[in-house]
Short mmCIF file of C-alpha atoms in Angstrom, two decimals:
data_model
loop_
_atom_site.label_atom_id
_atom_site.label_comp_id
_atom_site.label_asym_id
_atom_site.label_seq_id
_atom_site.Cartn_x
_atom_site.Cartn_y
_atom_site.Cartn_z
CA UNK A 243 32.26 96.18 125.57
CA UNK A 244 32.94 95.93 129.08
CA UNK A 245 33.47 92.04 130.74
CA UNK A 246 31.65 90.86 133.16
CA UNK A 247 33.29 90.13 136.41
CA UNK A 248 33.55 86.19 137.34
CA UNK A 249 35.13 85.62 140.15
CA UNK A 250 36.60 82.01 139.24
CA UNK A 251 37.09 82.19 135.83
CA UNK A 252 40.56 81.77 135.71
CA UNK A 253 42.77 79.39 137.97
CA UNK A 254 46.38 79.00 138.84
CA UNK A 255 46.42 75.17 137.74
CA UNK A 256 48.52 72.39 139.55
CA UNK A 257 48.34 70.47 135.80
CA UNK A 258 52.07 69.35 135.34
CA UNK A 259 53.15 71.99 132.44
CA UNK A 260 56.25 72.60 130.17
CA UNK A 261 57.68 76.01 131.40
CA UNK A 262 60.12 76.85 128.70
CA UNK A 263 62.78 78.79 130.96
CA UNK A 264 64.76 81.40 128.76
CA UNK A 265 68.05 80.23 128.33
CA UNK A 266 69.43 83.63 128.03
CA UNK A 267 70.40 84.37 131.34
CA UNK A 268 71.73 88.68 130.43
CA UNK A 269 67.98 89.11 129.08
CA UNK A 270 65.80 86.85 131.71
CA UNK A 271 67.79 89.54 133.93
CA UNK A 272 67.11 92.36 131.86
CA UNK A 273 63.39 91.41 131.76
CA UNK A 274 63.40 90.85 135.77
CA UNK A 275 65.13 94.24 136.24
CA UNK A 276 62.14 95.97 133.95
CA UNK A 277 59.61 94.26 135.74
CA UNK A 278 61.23 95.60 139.20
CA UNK A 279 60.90 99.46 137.84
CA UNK A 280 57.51 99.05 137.21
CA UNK A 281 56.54 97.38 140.38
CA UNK A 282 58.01 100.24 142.18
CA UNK A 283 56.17 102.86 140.56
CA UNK A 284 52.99 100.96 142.03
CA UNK A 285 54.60 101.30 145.64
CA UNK A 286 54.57 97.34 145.76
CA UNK A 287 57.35 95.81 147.73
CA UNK A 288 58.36 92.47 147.11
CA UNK A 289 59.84 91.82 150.78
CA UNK A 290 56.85 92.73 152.17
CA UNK A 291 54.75 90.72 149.49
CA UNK A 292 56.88 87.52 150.88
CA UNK A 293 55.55 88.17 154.44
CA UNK A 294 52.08 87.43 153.46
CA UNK A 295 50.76 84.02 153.26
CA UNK A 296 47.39 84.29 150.97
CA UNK A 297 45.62 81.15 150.32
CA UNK A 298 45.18 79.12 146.72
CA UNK A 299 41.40 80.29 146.60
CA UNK A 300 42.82 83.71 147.79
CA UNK A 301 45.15 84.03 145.38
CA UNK A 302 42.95 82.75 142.63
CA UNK A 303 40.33 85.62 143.12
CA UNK A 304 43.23 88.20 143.08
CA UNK A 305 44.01 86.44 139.90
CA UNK A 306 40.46 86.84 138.38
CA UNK A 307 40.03 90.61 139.83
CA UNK A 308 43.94 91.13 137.82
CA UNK A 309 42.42 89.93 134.12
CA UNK A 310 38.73 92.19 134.79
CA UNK A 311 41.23 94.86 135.35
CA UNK A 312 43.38 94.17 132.34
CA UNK A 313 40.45 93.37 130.16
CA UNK A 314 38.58 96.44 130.98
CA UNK A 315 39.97 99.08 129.00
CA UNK A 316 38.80 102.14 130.85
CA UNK A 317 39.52 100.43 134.30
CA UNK A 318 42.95 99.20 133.03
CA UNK A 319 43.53 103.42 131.60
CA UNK A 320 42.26 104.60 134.99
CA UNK A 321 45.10 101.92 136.48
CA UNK A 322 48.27 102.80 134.49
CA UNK A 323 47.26 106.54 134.91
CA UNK A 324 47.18 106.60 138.95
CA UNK A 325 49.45 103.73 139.51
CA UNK A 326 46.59 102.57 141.79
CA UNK A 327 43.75 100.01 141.82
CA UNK A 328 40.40 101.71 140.67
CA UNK A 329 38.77 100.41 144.17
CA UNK A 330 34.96 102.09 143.09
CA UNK A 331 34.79 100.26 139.54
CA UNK A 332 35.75 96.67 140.96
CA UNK A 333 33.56 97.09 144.21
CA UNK A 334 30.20 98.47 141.84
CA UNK A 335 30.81 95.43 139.49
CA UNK A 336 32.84 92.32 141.30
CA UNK A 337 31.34 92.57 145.03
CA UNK A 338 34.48 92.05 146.24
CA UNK A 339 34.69 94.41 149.31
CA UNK A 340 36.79 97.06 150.03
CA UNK A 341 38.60 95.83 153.06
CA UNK A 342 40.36 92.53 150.48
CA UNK A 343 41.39 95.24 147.82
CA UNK A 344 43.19 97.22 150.54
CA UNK A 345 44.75 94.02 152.17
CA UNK A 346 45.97 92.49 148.96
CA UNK A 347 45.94 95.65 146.79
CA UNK A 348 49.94 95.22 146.32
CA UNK A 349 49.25 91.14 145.18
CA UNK A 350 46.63 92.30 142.65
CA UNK A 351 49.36 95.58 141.29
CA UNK A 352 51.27 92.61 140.99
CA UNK A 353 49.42 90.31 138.63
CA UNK A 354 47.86 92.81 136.60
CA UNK A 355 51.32 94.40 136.03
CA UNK A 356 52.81 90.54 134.72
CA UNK A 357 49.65 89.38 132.53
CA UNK A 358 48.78 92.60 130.99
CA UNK A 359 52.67 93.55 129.65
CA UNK A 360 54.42 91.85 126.80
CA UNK A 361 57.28 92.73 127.74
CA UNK A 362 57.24 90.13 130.86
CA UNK A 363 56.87 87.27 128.43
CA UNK A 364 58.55 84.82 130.47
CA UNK A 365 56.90 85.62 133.63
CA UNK A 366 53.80 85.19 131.81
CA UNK A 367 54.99 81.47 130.55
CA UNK A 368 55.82 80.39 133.89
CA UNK A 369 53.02 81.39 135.32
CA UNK A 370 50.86 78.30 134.96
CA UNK A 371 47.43 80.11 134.40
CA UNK A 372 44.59 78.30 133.27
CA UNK A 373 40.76 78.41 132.39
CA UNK A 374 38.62 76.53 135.65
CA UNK A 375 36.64 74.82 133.49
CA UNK A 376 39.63 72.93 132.01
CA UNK A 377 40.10 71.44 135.39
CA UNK A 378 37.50 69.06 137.12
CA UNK A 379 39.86 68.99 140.37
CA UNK A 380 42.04 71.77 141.91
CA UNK A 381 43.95 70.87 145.12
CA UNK A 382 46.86 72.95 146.45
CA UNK A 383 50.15 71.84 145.33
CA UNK A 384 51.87 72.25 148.67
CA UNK A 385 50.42 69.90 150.88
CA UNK A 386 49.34 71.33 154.38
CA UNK A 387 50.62 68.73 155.96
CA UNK A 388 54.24 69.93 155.21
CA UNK A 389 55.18 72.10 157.09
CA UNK A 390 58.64 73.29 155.58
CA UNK A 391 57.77 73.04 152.22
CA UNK A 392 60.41 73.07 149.18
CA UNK A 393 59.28 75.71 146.84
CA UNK A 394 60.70 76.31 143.02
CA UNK A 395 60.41 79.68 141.27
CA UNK A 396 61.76 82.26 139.48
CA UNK A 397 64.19 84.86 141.33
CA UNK A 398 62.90 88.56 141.10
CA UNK A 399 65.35 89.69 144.26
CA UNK A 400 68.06 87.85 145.19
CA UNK A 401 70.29 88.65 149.15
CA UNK A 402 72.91 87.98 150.80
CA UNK A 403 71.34 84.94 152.43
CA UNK A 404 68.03 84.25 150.45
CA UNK A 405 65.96 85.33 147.18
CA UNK A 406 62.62 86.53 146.40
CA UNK A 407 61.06 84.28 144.30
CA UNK A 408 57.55 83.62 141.82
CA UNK A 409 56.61 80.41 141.99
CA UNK A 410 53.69 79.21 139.40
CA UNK A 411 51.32 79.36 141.61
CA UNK A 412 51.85 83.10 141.82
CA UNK A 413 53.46 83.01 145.69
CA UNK A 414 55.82 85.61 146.08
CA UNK A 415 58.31 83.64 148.92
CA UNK A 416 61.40 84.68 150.65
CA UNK A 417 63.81 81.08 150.35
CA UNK A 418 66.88 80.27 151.67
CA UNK A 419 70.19 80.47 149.36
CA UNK A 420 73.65 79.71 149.59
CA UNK A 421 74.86 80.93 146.43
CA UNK A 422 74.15 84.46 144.58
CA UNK A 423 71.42 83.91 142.18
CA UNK A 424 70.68 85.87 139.14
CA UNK A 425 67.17 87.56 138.60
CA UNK A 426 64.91 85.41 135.74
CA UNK A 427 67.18 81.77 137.06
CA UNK A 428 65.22 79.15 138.48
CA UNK A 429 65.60 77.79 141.84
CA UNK A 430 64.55 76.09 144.69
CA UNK A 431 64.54 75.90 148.45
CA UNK A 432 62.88 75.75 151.78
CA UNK A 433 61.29 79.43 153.00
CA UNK A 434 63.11 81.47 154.89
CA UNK A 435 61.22 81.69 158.38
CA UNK A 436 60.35 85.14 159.69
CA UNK A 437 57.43 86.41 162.10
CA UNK A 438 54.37 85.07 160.08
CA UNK A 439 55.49 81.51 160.93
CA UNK A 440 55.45 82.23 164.26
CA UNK A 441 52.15 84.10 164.87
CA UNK A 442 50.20 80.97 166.41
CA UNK A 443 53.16 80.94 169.03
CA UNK A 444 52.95 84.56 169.77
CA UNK A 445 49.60 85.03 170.07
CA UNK A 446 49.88 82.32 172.82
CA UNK A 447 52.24 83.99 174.26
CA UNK A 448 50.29 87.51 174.08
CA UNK A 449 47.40 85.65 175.58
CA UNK A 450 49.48 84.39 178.33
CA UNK A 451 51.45 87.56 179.45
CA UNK A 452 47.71 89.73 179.34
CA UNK A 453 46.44 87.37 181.43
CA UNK A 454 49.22 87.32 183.43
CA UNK A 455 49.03 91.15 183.76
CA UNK A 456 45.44 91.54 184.28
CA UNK A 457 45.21 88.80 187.06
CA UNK A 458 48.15 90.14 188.91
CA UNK A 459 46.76 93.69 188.07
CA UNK A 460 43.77 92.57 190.10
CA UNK A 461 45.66 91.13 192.89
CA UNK A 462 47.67 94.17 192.88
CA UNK A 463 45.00 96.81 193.03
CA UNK A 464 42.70 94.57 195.41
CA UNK A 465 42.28 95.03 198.89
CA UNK A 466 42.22 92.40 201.57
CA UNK A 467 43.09 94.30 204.45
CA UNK A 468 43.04 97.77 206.56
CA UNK A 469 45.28 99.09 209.00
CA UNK A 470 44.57 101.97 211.40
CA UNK A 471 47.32 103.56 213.43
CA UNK A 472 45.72 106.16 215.67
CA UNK A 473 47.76 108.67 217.59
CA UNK A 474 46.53 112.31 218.27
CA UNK A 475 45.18 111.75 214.44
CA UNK A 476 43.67 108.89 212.86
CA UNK A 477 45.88 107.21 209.99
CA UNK A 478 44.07 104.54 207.86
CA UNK A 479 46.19 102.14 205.26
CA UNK A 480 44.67 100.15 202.51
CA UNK A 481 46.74 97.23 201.64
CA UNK A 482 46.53 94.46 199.12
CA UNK A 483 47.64 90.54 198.98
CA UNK A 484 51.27 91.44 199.06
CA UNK A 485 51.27 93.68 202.03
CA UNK A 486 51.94 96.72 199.63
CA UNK A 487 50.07 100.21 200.84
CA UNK A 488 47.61 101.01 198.35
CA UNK A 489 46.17 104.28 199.79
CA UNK A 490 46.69 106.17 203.28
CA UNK A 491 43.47 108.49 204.24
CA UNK A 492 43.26 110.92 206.92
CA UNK A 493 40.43 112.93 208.46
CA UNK A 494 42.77 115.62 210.26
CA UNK A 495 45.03 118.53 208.61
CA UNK A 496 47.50 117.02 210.42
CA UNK A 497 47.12 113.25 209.45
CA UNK A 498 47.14 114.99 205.28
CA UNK A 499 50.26 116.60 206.25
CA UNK A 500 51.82 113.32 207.57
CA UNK A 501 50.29 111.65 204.54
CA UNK A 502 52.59 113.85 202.02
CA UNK A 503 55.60 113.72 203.85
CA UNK A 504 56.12 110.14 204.17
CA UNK A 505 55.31 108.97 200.45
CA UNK A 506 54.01 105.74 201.54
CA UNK A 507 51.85 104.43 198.83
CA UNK A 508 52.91 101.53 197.11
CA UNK A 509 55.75 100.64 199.86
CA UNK A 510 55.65 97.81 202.47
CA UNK A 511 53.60 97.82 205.13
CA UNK A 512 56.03 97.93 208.26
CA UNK A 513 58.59 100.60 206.19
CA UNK A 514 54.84 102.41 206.00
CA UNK A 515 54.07 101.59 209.53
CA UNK A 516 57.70 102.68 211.06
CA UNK A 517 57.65 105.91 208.93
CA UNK A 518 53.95 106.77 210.61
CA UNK A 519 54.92 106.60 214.34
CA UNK A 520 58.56 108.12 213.60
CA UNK A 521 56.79 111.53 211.97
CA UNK A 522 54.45 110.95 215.15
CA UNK A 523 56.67 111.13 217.46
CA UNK A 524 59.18 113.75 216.28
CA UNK A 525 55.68 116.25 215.56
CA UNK A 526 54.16 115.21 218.97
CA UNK A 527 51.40 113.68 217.61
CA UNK A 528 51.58 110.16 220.33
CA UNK A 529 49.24 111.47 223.61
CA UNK A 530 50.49 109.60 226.99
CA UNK A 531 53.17 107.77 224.74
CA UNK A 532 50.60 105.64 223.21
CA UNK A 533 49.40 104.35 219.87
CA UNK A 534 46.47 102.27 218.74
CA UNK A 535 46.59 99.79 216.44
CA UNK A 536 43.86 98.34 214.46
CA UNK A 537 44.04 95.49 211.50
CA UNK A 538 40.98 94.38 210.27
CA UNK A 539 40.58 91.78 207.24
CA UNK A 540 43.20 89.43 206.52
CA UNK A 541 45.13 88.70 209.91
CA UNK A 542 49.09 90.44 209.92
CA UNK A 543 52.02 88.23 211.42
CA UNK A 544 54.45 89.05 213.60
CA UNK A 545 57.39 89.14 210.97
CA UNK A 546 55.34 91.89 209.09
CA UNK A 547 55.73 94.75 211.65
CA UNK A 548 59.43 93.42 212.52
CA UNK A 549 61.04 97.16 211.74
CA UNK A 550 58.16 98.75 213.72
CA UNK A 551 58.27 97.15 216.78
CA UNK A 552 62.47 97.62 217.05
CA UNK A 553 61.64 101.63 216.91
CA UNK A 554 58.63 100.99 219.07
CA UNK A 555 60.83 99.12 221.73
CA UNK A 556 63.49 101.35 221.53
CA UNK A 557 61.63 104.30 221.74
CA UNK A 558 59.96 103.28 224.62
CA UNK A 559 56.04 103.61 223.12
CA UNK A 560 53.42 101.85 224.54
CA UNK A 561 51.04 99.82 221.49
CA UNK A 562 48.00 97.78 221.64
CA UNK A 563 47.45 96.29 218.49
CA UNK A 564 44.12 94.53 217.83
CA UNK A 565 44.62 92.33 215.27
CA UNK A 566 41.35 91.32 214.03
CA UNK A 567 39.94 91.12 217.37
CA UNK A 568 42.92 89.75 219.14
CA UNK A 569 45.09 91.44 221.04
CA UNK A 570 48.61 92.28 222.08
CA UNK A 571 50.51 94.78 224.13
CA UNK A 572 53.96 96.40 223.53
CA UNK A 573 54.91 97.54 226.49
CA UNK A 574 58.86 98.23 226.69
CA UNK A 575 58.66 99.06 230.48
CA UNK A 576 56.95 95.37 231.03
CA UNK A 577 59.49 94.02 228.59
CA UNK A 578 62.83 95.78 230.58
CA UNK A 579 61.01 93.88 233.40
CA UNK A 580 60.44 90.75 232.34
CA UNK A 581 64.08 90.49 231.10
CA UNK A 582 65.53 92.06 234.66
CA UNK A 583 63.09 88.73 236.45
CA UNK A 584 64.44 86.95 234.00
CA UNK A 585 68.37 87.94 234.52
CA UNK A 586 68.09 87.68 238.07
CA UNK A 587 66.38 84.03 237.42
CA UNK A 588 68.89 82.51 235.93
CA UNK A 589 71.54 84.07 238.27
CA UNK A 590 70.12 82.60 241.10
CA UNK A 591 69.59 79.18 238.90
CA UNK A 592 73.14 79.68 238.45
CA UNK A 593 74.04 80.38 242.28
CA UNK A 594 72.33 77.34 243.10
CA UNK A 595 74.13 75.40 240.32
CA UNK A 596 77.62 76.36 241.96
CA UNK A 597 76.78 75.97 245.85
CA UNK A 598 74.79 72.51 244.61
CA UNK A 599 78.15 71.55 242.73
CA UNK A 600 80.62 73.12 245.97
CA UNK A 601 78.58 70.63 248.30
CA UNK A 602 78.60 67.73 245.97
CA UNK A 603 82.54 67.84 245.99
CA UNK A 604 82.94 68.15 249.84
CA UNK A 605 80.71 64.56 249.76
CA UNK A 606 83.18 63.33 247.55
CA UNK A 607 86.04 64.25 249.57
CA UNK A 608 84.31 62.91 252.75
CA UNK A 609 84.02 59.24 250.92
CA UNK A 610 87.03 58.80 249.99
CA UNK A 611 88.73 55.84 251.80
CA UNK A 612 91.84 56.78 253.86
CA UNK A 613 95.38 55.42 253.26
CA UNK A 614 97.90 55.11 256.52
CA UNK A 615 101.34 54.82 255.26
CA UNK A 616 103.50 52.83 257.86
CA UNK A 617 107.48 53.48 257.85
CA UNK A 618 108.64 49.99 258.54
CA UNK A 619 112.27 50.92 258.50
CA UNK A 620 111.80 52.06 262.50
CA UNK A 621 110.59 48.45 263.15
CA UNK A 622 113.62 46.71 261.72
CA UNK A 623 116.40 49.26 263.58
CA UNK A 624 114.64 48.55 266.81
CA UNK A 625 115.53 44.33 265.88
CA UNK A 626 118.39 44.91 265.36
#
């Protein structure tokens, strides 16, 4: 006769218990190393058993779904025959959906394979499995409070630096070790911390770097300004918050042709802005040696068309650049002449300096109080 499925029939009790631990150490070993074949042939791997963290109800359930399957004698046939759990029969009579078999399908393997086997008599004893109804209270046994728990079970794998162990609770854990333990001994120790105990930390930090991406993604693909540089063809820029060239557009053949050769997307705006008027110039695309330039948008500062307006200057090429309505000239011919005004300027400053300095010194020479040195040796031969 088939069972009926109860979901919370059976507990893993926190009751203090007598676990009789099997003194012989060759055959708790030989018993482990039994238990390890038969796990494998259900593709259940303890190390990745000890990276999961279910919870005492969670674990209870798996518990519960373990003995329907063991109890069940076509369901528990089906089981041992595929190696698998029979997902259909538990779903049709537990409710339990699909999605928690697959997740902990490798927990349940694992508790059906210990209860229903004779063999694993002393995993069985140290389990500490009991009826619900023999308990008015259940609370966890490792308070949640702790948060580096020390945990006590049975080694199933031991390493190099930590063991696998079964604790009565039915936790697989990964704990630290010192010393090589032998499978079936009992220890204890602190878990070993990998990647789970750290996922509240980096999903933070996954939070934090997306945003980070998508804002400066935004930034970075937003446009806050538009510069024109018009020769014999029209050359429009796109730019964004960090003066970075986010498209060039042309109407003219020529302007597309530009365009291509100079590669200018995604580069600064006065390497851009050089690179246009130099391909302008060498393909005679300036008329009357003159470009217009026009910025509308966010305002552009002198230091950001420093490059340009060296090549412009030494180039000689006349640029009016309206900068969001305001103005400014580059002429070089204006400039050569303000600098010549301003040569000759200080040269005469400096003229005047040196005849107001020459004059100053004749004064002084003028002021100066003469001395008359009288030989008195004449006056005392004449005495004499």
């Amino acid at each position: 006769m088939a069972q009926i499925f109860i979901k919370d029939k059976y507990i893993f009790s926190v009751k203090p218990k007598m676990r009789l631990i099997n003194k012989d150490k060759e055959g708790a070993k030989k018993q482990i190393s039994l238990f390890l074949k038969e796990v494998r042939l259900y593709n259940v791997n303890l190390e990745k058993l000890s990276k999961k963290s279910p919870t005492y109800e969670c674990r209870n359930l798996m518990l519960n779904i373990a003995y329907y399957i063991m109890q069940n004698s076509d369901i528990y046939d089906n089981f041992n025959k595929n190696r698998e759990i029979p997902y259909k029969d538990i779903i049709k009579n537990s409710l339990v959906t699909k999605s928690f078999l697959e997740k902990w399908r490798d927990y349940i393997c694992l508790y059906t394979i210990i209860i229903s086997n004779p063999n694993y008599k002393d995993l069985q004893e140290y389990l500490n499995i009991d009826l619900k109804e023999n308990e008015k209270d259940v609370v966890t046994l490792v308070s949640k409070d702790d948060k580096d728990p020390i945990y006590r079970g049975i080694v199933l794998r031991d390493f190099k630096k930590s063991s696998i162990i079964i604790t009565m609770l039915g936790e697989i854990i990964n704990i630290k070790s010192i010393e090589i333990n032998s499978w079936g001994e009992e220890i204890s120790g602190r878990e070993k911390k990998g990647l789970k105990h750290y996922k509240k930390q980096i999903c933070i930090g996954v939070v934090i770097l997306i945003t980070t991406i998508s804002v400066f993604t935004y930034l970075y693909m937003n446009i806050n300004r538009t510069v024109m540089i018009k020769g014999t063809s029209e050359i429009r820029l796109q730019l964004n918050i960090f003066n970075r060239v986010m498209k060039i557009i042309s109407p003219t053949s020529k302007g597309k042709e530009l365009i291509f050769s100079i590669d200018g997307v995604n580069k600064k705006l006065d390497t851009v802005a050089e690179d246009i008027i130099i391909y302008m110039k060498q393909n005679k695309m300036i008329e009357n040696n003159k470009i217009i330039i026009f910025i509308n948008g966010k305002k552009i500062t002198d230091k950001d068309l420093l490059n340009t307006e060296k090549y412009i200057l030494n180039n000689h090429i006349k640029v009016l650049i309206n900068n969001c309505g305001e103005e400014k000239k580059i002429n070089p011919m204006l400039i050569e002449e303000k600098k010549n005004d301003d040569n000759k300027t200080k040269e005469k400053n400096i003229d005047e300096k040196k005849s107001t300095e020459s004059k100053g010194e004749q004064k002084t020479e003028e002021q100066k109080p003469k001395i008359e040195i009288i030989d008195n040796s004449k006056e005392e031969k004449g005495k004499n």
